[in-house]
Coordinates of C-alpha atoms in Angstrom, one line a residue:
Chain A
X526 CA 0.0 0.0 0.0
X527 CA 2.8 2.4 0.8
X528 CA 4.5 1.9 -2.5
X529 CA 1.2 2.6 -4.3
X530 CA 0.8 5.9 -2.5
X531 CA 4.3 7.1 -3.3
X532 CA 4.0 5.9 -6.9
X533 CA 1.0 8.3 -7.4
X534 CA 1.8 11.9 -8.2
X535 CA 1.2 14.5 -5.4
X536 CA -1.7 15.9 -7.4
X537 CA -3.6 12.6 -7.4
X538 CA -3.0 11.7 -3.8
X539 CA -6.2 13.3 -2.4
X540 CA -8.2 11.2 -4.9
X541 CA -6.3 8.1 -3.7
X542 CA -7.0 9.0 -0.1
X543 CA -10.7 9.3 -0.8
X544 CA -10.7 6.0 -2.8
X545 CA -9.1 4.2 0.1
X546 CA -11.6 5.6 2.5
X547 CA -14.6 4.7 0.3
X548 CA -13.4 1.1 0.0
X549 CA -12.9 0.7 3.8
X550 CA -9.1 0.6 3.5
X551 CA -8.7 -1.7 0.5
X552 CA -7.9 -0.5 -3.0
X553 CA -7.7 -2.6 -6.1
X554 CA -6.9 -1.6 -9.6
X555 CA -10.1 -1.4 -11.6
X556 CA -9.8 -3.8 -14.5
X557 CA -7.7 -6.7 -13.2
X558 CA -8.9 -9.7 -15.0
X559 CA -8.2 -12.8 -12.9
X560 CA -10.0 -15.6 -11.2
X561 CA -10.5 -13.5 -8.0
X562 CA -11.7 -10.5 -9.9
X563 CA -14.7 -12.6 -11.2
X564 CA -15.7 -13.3 -7.6
X565 CA -15.3 -9.7 -6.7
X566 CA -17.4 -8.6 -9.6
X567 CA -20.3 -10.8 -8.4
X568 CA -20.0 -9.2 -4.9
X569 CA -19.7 -5.5 -5.8
X570 CA -22.2 -3.6 -7.8
X571 CA -20.4 -1.9 -10.7
X572 CA -22.6 1.2 -10.7
X573 CA -22.2 1.8 -7.0
X574 CA -18.4 1.3 -7.2
X575 CA -18.1 3.8 -10.2
X576 CA -20.4 6.4 -8.6
X577 CA -18.0 6.5 -5.7
X578 CA -15.2 7.6 -8.0
X579 CA -17.0 10.8 -8.9
X580 CA -16.6 10.1 -12.6
X581 CA -19.2 11.6 -15.0
X582 CA -21.5 9.4 -17.1
X583 CA -21.2 10.2 -20.8
X584 CA -24.3 11.8 -22.3
X585 CA -26.8 9.5 -23.8
X586 CA -30.4 10.5 -24.6
X587 CA -29.3 14.1 -24.8
X588 CA -26.9 13.5 -27.8
X589 CA -28.0 10.2 -29.4
X590 CA -29.6 10.4 -32.8
X591 CA -32.4 7.8 -32.4
X592 CA -33.2 5.8 -35.6
X593 CA -36.9 5.3 -36.5
X594 CA -36.8 1.8 -35.1
X595 CA -36.0 3.1 -31.6
X596 CA -38.7 5.8 -31.9
X597 CA -41.3 3.2 -32.8
X598 CA -40.2 1.1 -29.9
X599 CA -40.4 3.9 -27.3
X600 CA -43.8 4.9 -28.8
X601 CA -45.0 1.3 -28.2
X602 CA -43.9 1.7 -24.5
X603 CA -45.5 5.1 -24.1
X604 CA -48.9 4.0 -25.6
X605 CA -48.8 1.0 -23.3
X606 CA -48.4 3.3 -20.3
X607 CA -51.2 5.5 -21.5
X608 CA -53.4 2.4 -22.0
X609 CA -52.6 1.4 -18.4
X610 CA -53.8 4.8 -17.1
X611 CA -56.8 4.6 -19.4
X612 CA -57.8 1.2 -18.1
X613 CA -57.3 2.4 -14.6
X614 CA -59.5 5.4 -15.3
X615 CA -62.3 3.4 -16.8
X616 CA -62.2 0.9 -13.9
X617 CA -62.1 3.7 -11.4
X618 CA -65.1 5.5 -12.9
X619 CA -67.1 2.3 -12.9
X620 CA -66.1 1.5 -9.3
X621 CA -67.1 5.0 -8.1
X622 CA -70.1 5.6 -10.3
X623 CA -71.5 2.1 -10.6
X624 CA -71.6 -0.3 -13.5
X625 CA -72.0 1.4 -16.9
X626 CA -71.0 4.9 -15.8
X627 CA -67.7 4.9 -17.7
X628 CA -69.7 4.0 -20.9
X629 CA -72.1 6.9 -20.3
X630 CA -69.2 9.3 -19.7
X631 CA -67.8 8.2 -23.1
X632 CA -71.1 8.6 -24.8
X633 CA -71.5 12.0 -23.3
X634 CA -68.1 13.1 -24.7
X635 CA -69.0 11.5 -28.0
X636 CA -72.2 13.6 -28.2
X637 CA -70.4 16.9 -28.0
X638 CA -69.2 18.9 -31.0
X639 CA -66.6 17.4 -33.2
X640 CA -63.9 19.8 -31.9
X641 CA -64.1 18.0 -28.6
X642 CA -65.3 14.5 -29.5
X643 CA -62.8 14.2 -32.4
X644 CA -59.6 14.7 -30.5
X645 CA -61.0 12.6 -27.6
X646 CA -61.7 9.7 -30.0
X647 CA -58.2 10.1 -31.5
X648 CA -56.6 10.2 -28.1
X649 CA -58.3 6.9 -27.2
X650 CA -58.0 5.2 -30.6
X651 CA -54.3 5.9 -31.4
X652 CA -52.8 4.2 -28.3
X653 CA -55.1 1.1 -28.7
X654 CA -54.3 0.7 -32.4
X655 CA -50.6 1.5 -32.3
X656 CA -49.9 -0.6 -29.2
X657 CA -51.8 -3.6 -30.7
X658 CA -50.0 -3.4 -34.0
X659 CA -46.7 -2.9 -32.2
X660 CA -47.4 -6.1 -30.2
X661 CA -48.1 -7.9 -33.5
X662 CA -44.8 -6.7 -34.8
X663 CA -43.0 -8.1 -31.8
X664 CA -44.7 -11.4 -32.3
X665 CA -43.6 -11.5 -35.9
X666 CA -40.0 -10.5 -34.9
X667 CA -39.9 -13.2 -32.3
X668 CA -41.1 -15.9 -34.6
X669 CA -39.2 -14.9 -37.8
X670 CA -36.0 -13.2 -36.8
X671 CA -34.2 -14.3 -39.9
X672 CA -36.6 -12.6 -42.3
X673 CA -37.4 -9.4 -40.5
X674 CA -34.6 -8.4 -38.1
X675 CA -32.1 -6.5 -40.3
X676 CA -31.3 -2.9 -41.2
X677 CA -33.5 -3.0 -44.2
X678 CA -36.7 -4.5 -42.8
X679 CA -36.8 -2.8 -39.3
X680 CA -37.1 0.8 -40.6
X681 CA -39.7 -0.3 -43.2
X682 CA -41.7 -2.0 -40.4
X683 CA -41.4 1.1 -38.2
X684 CA -42.7 3.3 -41.0
X685 CA -45.5 0.9 -41.8
X686 CA -46.4 0.8 -38.1
X687 CA -46.6 4.6 -37.7
X688 CA -48.4 5.0 -41.0
X689 CA -51.0 2.3 -40.5
X690 CA -51.8 3.2 -36.9
X691 CA -52.2 6.9 -37.8
X692 CA -54.5 6.1 -40.8
X693 CA -56.7 3.7 -38.9
X694 CA -56.9 6.0 -35.8
X695 CA -57.9 8.9 -38.0
X696 CA -60.5 6.7 -39.6
X697 CA -61.9 5.8 -36.2
X698 CA -61.9 9.4 -35.3
X699 CA -64.2 10.3 -38.1
X700 CA -66.3 7.2 -37.9
Chain B
X680 CA 7.1 46.7 -49.6
X681 CA 7.2 43.0 -49.4
X682 CA 8.0 41.2 -52.6
X683 CA 7.6 37.5 -52.8
X684 CA 10.0 35.7 -55.1
X685 CA 8.9 32.6 -56.9
X686 CA 10.9 30.2 -54.6
X687 CA 9.6 31.7 -51.3
X688 CA 6.0 31.6 -52.7
X689 CA 6.3 27.9 -53.4
X690 CA 7.7 27.3 -49.9
X691 CA 4.7 29.0 -48.3
X692 CA 2.3 27.4 -50.7
X693 CA 3.7 23.9 -50.3
X694 CA 2.3 23.7 -46.7
X695 CA -1.3 24.0 -48.0
X696 CA -1.0 21.9 -51.2
X697 CA -3.1 18.9 -51.9
X698 CA -3.5 19.3 -55.6
X699 CA -0.9 20.5 -58.1
X700 CA -0.8 20.8 -61.8
X701 CA 1.9 18.4 -62.6
X702 CA 2.4 19.4 -66.3
X703 CA 4.3 22.5 -65.6
X704 CA 5.2 21.8 -61.9
X705 CA 3.6 25.0 -60.5
X706 CA 2.0 24.6 -57.1
X707 CA -1.7 25.6 -56.6
X708 CA -2.7 27.2 -53.4
X709 CA -6.1 25.8 -52.3
X710 CA -8.4 27.9 -50.2
X711 CA -8.8 26.7 -46.7
X712 CA -11.9 24.6 -45.9
X713 CA -12.4 25.0 -42.1
X714 CA -14.5 22.4 -40.4
X715 CA -15.3 22.8 -36.7
X716 CA -15.2 19.8 -34.4
X717 CA -17.0 20.0 -31.0
X718 CA -15.4 17.4 -28.7
X719 CA -16.5 16.3 -25.3
X720 CA -13.8 17.0 -22.7
X721 CA -13.4 16.1 -19.0
X722 CA -10.2 16.1 -16.9
X723 CA -10.2 13.8 -13.8
X724 CA -7.2 15.8 -12.4
X725 CA -9.2 19.1 -12.2
X726 CA -11.4 19.2 -9.1
X727 CA -15.1 20.1 -9.4
X728 CA -15.0 20.3 -13.2
X729 CA -18.1 19.6 -15.2
X730 CA -17.7 18.1 -18.7
X731 CA -17.7 20.6 -21.5
X732 CA -17.3 20.9 -25.3
X733 CA -14.1 22.1 -26.9
X734 CA -14.4 23.5 -30.4
X735 CA -11.5 22.9 -32.8
X736 CA -11.1 24.3 -36.4
X737 CA -9.5 21.9 -38.9
X738 CA -8.5 22.6 -42.5
X739 CA -10.0 19.7 -44.4
X740 CA -7.6 20.3 -47.3
X741 CA -4.8 19.4 -44.9
X742 CA -6.4 16.5 -43.2
X743 CA -7.1 12.8 -44.0
X744 CA -10.7 11.9 -44.7
X745 CA -11.6 10.2 -41.5
X746 CA -12.7 11.6 -38.1
X747 CA -9.7 9.9 -36.5
X748 CA -7.4 11.8 -38.9
X749 CA -9.0 15.0 -37.6
X750 CA -8.6 14.0 -34.0
X751 CA -5.0 13.1 -34.4
X752 CA -4.4 16.3 -36.3
X753 CA -6.0 18.3 -33.4
X754 CA -3.9 16.5 -30.9
X755 CA -0.7 17.1 -32.9
X756 CA -1.2 20.7 -33.8
X757 CA -3.7 22.3 -31.4
X758 CA -4.3 20.4 -28.1
X759 CA -1.9 17.7 -27.0
X760 CA -4.2 17.1 -24.0
X761 CA -7.0 15.7 -26.1
X762 CA -7.3 12.1 -25.0
X763 CA -8.8 9.2 -27.0
X764 CA -8.1 5.5 -27.7
X765 CA -6.8 4.4 -31.1
X766 CA -4.6 1.7 -32.6
X767 CA -5.0 0.1 -36.0
X768 CA -6.6 3.0 -37.9
X769 CA -8.3 0.5 -40.2
X770 CA -11.5 -0.6 -38.4
X771 CA -10.4 -3.9 -36.9
X772 CA -9.1 -3.3 -33.4
X773 CA -12.2 -1.4 -32.1
X774 CA -10.2 1.0 -29.9
X775 CA -11.5 4.3 -31.4
X776 CA -15.2 3.6 -30.9
X777 CA -17.0 6.8 -30.0
X778 CA -20.3 8.7 -30.7
X779 CA -19.9 10.9 -33.8
X780 CA -22.8 13.1 -34.9
X781 CA -25.2 11.2 -32.6
X782 CA -24.3 7.7 -33.8
X783 CA -21.7 5.2 -32.4
X784 CA -19.0 4.3 -34.9
X785 CA -15.2 3.7 -35.2
X786 CA -13.6 7.1 -35.7
X787 CA -11.2 5.5 -38.2
X788 CA -14.0 4.4 -40.4
X789 CA -16.2 7.6 -40.1
X790 CA -15.8 10.0 -43.0
X791 CA -15.7 13.6 -42.1
X792 CA -18.9 15.4 -43.3
X793 CA -17.6 17.8 -46.0
X794 CA -20.3 20.4 -45.1
X795 CA -18.2 23.1 -43.4
X796 CA -21.2 25.1 -42.3
X797 CA -22.0 22.5 -39.7
X798 CA -19.8 21.4 -36.8
X799 CA -19.2 17.7 -36.1
X800 CA -20.0 16.7 -32.5
X801 CA -17.9 14.0 -31.0
X802 CA -18.9 12.4 -27.7
X803 CA -17.6 9.3 -25.9
X804 CA -19.7 6.0 -26.1
X805 CA -23.1 6.9 -24.4
X806 CA -23.9 6.1 -20.8
X807 CA -20.4 5.0 -19.8
X808 CA -18.3 6.2 -17.0
X809 CA -15.7 8.6 -18.4
X810 CA -12.0 8.2 -17.5
X811 CA -10.9 11.2 -19.4
X812 CA -12.2 13.1 -22.5
X813 CA -13.3 10.4 -25.0
X814 CA -12.0 7.4 -23.0
X815 CA -14.8 5.4 -21.3
X816 CA -14.3 2.7 -18.6
X817 CA -14.7 -0.7 -20.4
X818 CA -14.3 -2.8 -17.2
X819 CA -17.9 -3.8 -16.8
X820 CA -18.1 -4.7 -20.5
X821 CA -15.1 -6.9 -20.3
X822 CA -16.3 -8.6 -17.1
X823 CA -19.6 -9.3 -18.8
X824 CA -17.8 -10.9 -21.7
X825 CA -15.7 -13.0 -19.4
X826 CA -18.9 -14.1 -17.5
X827 CA -20.2 -16.0 -20.6
X828 CA -17.1 -18.2 -20.7
X829 CA -16.1 -17.4 -24.3
X830 CA -14.0 -20.5 -25.0
X831 CA -14.6 -24.0 -26.4
X832 CA -16.0 -26.3 -23.8
X833 CA -16.0 -29.8 -25.3
X834 CA -15.6 -32.0 -22.2
X835 CA -18.6 -34.0 -23.2
X836 CA -17.4 -34.7 -26.7
X837 CA -15.5 -37.7 -28.1
X838 CA -12.3 -35.7 -28.1
X839 CA -12.3 -35.5 -24.4
X840 CA -10.0 -37.9 -22.4
X841 CA -9.1 -37.9 -18.8
X842 CA -5.7 -36.5 -18.4
X843 CA -2.9 -37.5 -16.0
X844 CA -3.6 -34.6 -13.6
X845 CA -7.3 -35.4 -13.3
X846 CA -8.4 -32.6 -15.8
X847 CA -10.1 -33.6 -19.1
X848 CA -7.9 -33.2 -22.1
X849 CA -9.1 -32.6 -25.6
X850 CA -7.3 -34.7 -28.2
X851 CA -7.3 -34.6 -31.9
X852 CA -9.2 -32.5 -34.5
X853 CA -12.7 -31.3 -34.2
X854 CA -14.4 -32.1 -37.5
X855 CA -17.0 -29.6 -38.5
X856 CA -19.1 -29.5 -41.6
X857 CA -19.1 -26.4 -43.9
X858 CA -22.7 -25.8 -42.9
X859 CA -21.9 -25.9 -39.2
X860 CA -19.0 -23.6 -39.7
X861 CA -21.2 -21.2 -41.7
X862 CA -23.4 -20.8 -38.6
X863 CA -20.6 -18.9 -37.0
X864 CA -20.3 -16.4 -39.9
X865 CA -21.5 -13.0 -38.9
X866 CA -20.7 -13.6 -35.2
X867 CA -17.0 -14.5 -35.0
X868 CA -16.0 -11.3 -36.7
X869 CA -17.0 -9.2 -33.7
X870 CA -14.2 -6.9 -32.6
X871 CA -15.8 -6.1 -29.2
X872 CA -15.7 -2.3 -29.8
X873 CA -18.9 -1.9 -27.7
X874 CA -20.6 0.4 -30.3
X875 CA -23.7 -1.8 -30.2
X876 CA -24.0 -2.3 -26.4
X877 CA -23.6 1.4 -25.7
X878 CA -26.2 2.3 -28.4
X879 CA -28.9 0.2 -26.5
X880 CA -31.1 2.2 -24.2
X881 CA -31.9 -0.9 -22.3
X882 CA -28.1 -1.3 -21.6
X883 CA -28.0 2.3 -20.6
X884 CA -30.6 1.8 -17.8
X885 CA -29.4 -1.7 -16.7
X886 CA -25.6 -2.0 -17.5
X887 CA -25.1 -3.9 -14.2
X888 CA -27.3 -6.8 -15.0
X889 CA -28.2 -6.8 -18.7
X890 CA -25.3 -8.3 -20.7
X891 CA -25.9 -6.1 -23.8
X892 CA -25.9 -7.1 -27.5
X893 CA -22.1 -7.6 -28.0
X894 CA -21.8 -10.1 -25.1
X895 CA -25.1 -11.8 -26.0
X896 CA -24.1 -12.3 -29.6
X897 CA -20.8 -13.9 -28.4
X898 CA -22.8 -16.1 -26.0
X899 CA -24.8 -17.2 -29.1
X900 CA -21.6 -17.7 -31.1
X901 CA -20.6 -20.4 -28.5
X902 CA -24.1 -21.8 -28.3
X903 CA -24.2 -22.3 -32.1
X904 CA -20.6 -23.8 -32.3
X905 CA -21.1 -27.5 -33.2
X906 CA -17.9 -28.4 -31.4
X907 CA -19.1 -27.0 -28.1
X908 CA -20.9 -29.5 -25.8
X909 CA -21.8 -27.1 -23.0
X910 CA -24.9 -25.7 -24.9
X911 CA -27.5 -26.3 -22.2
X912 CA -25.3 -24.8 -19.5
X913 CA -24.7 -21.8 -21.6
X914 CA -28.4 -21.3 -22.2
X915 CA -29.3 -21.8 -18.6
X916 CA -26.7 -19.2 -17.6
X917 CA -28.9 -16.6 -19.4
X918 CA -32.1 -17.7 -17.7
X919 CA -32.9 -14.8 -15.4
X920 CA -35.0 -11.7 -15.7
X921 CA -32.1 -9.4 -16.7
X922 CA -29.2 -11.0 -18.5
X923 CA -31.0 -11.7 -21.8
X924 CA -34.6 -10.5 -21.3
X925 CA -33.9 -6.8 -21.0
X926 CA -33.7 -6.8 -24.8
X927 CA -36.8 -5.3 -26.2
X928 CA -35.8 -5.5 -29.8
X929 CA -35.1 -1.8 -30.1
X930 CA -32.5 -2.8 -32.8
X931 CA -30.1 0.2 -32.3
X932 CA -27.4 -2.4 -32.1
X933 CA -27.6 -3.7 -35.6
X934 CA -28.0 -0.2 -37.0
X935 CA -24.7 0.9 -35.5
X936 CA -22.3 -2.1 -35.8
X937 CA -19.2 -0.9 -37.7
X938 CA -18.5 -4.5 -38.9
X939 CA -22.1 -4.8 -40.3
X940 CA -23.0 -7.7 -37.9
X941 CA -26.5 -8.3 -36.5
X942 CA -26.6 -8.8 -32.8
X943 CA -30.3 -8.1 -32.6
X944 CA -31.1 -11.1 -34.7
X945 CA -28.7 -13.3 -32.7
X946 CA -30.5 -12.3 -29.5
X947 CA -33.9 -13.1 -31.0
X948 CA -32.5 -16.5 -31.9
X949 CA -31.3 -17.1 -28.4
X950 CA -34.8 -16.3 -27.1
X951 CA -36.2 -18.9 -29.5
X952 CA -33.7 -21.4 -28.2
X953 CA -34.6 -20.6 -24.6
X954 CA -38.3 -21.3 -25.3
X955 CA -37.4 -24.6 -26.9
X956 CA -35.4 -25.5 -23.9
X957 CA -38.1 -24.8 -21.3

């Protein structure tokens, strides 16, 4: 331990002191690949260990240019969350107002002018349609990865998903 | 009054020359094409420093075509402190993996965008702990690779014999058909540059427990190897909620691989094998 301290330049010694304190007196080089390092890896959590060093995490969502496949994937997740809240809302209304009250709320909204009922219908239709088609896409990908999981087919599938869900949702809005 | 003789003019001009009319050996002076590079910087030796962007002007007429050429030129001529990994400069070692213009690539294979009106942004691989400037800590990535045991395990094959020291020895050749060998194509070429794993949002949020596309494709490389007999054990090793199943088929990995491999498809094929196994 003494040789390690003297080997480090005076400027870095405060960092070394802090590292030793954080590890309860024991300091190991970070990327030693050996039999014992595998056991240590299983014991220590990498994120906790690295957070103690004070190093920054490189930027990710802020700088990454997301391809259309990733955008369609996160939209599937977001619509899923919206559907969860929607289902909760419908269930909650029926619990509070008695059986059938959610349906009468929806009918009341549907009877208003198109400026209100239209966007309301779209807001309900799009998550249902998009998330369902997204789920179908996942099923196809899981069953036929050879045919559909490559750089050519995935963007095409994403465009088809966005396009078809939008068209059908707009159709349901006007219906 | 400053007069420039022909010889001194050619001495000044020679520093800026890429093209010259060879027929009469006169040197042509090309106008500068200045491209700006905004590079992520962070110094561990400076206390309480937040990461920032440094802007560097580079004359494209005096620089090689790849982003790595520009980085080396900046380091040579403008800022020797700019720190980045590099080695082969030909897209095979994987050292210079970084995020260029929003996408992960190898700097030695990324052409500089000729449009000088726009700056090129260079960041380290996303959601990695930064050691300095563009250098991320790869420790976790390598440990995950080690955890899948990326070597031939054929103790259950005909080639295995009990050795003198009690360990099994593998003797003789492993015969493999061309079709079986072809199953490894598109997986063995991985250079472990980590472009794919660090492009995966799922790996960003769960780097501790999710193995990531690079390591998973290598796991599949050994699962698919006809000489390997530890297939069931390898598949069972992936059988928890995080190691394999954090993949949600986002497919950023395949989009970004600089060697044009397809880790996303490999992961989908592992999932099919897992359902067949259980």
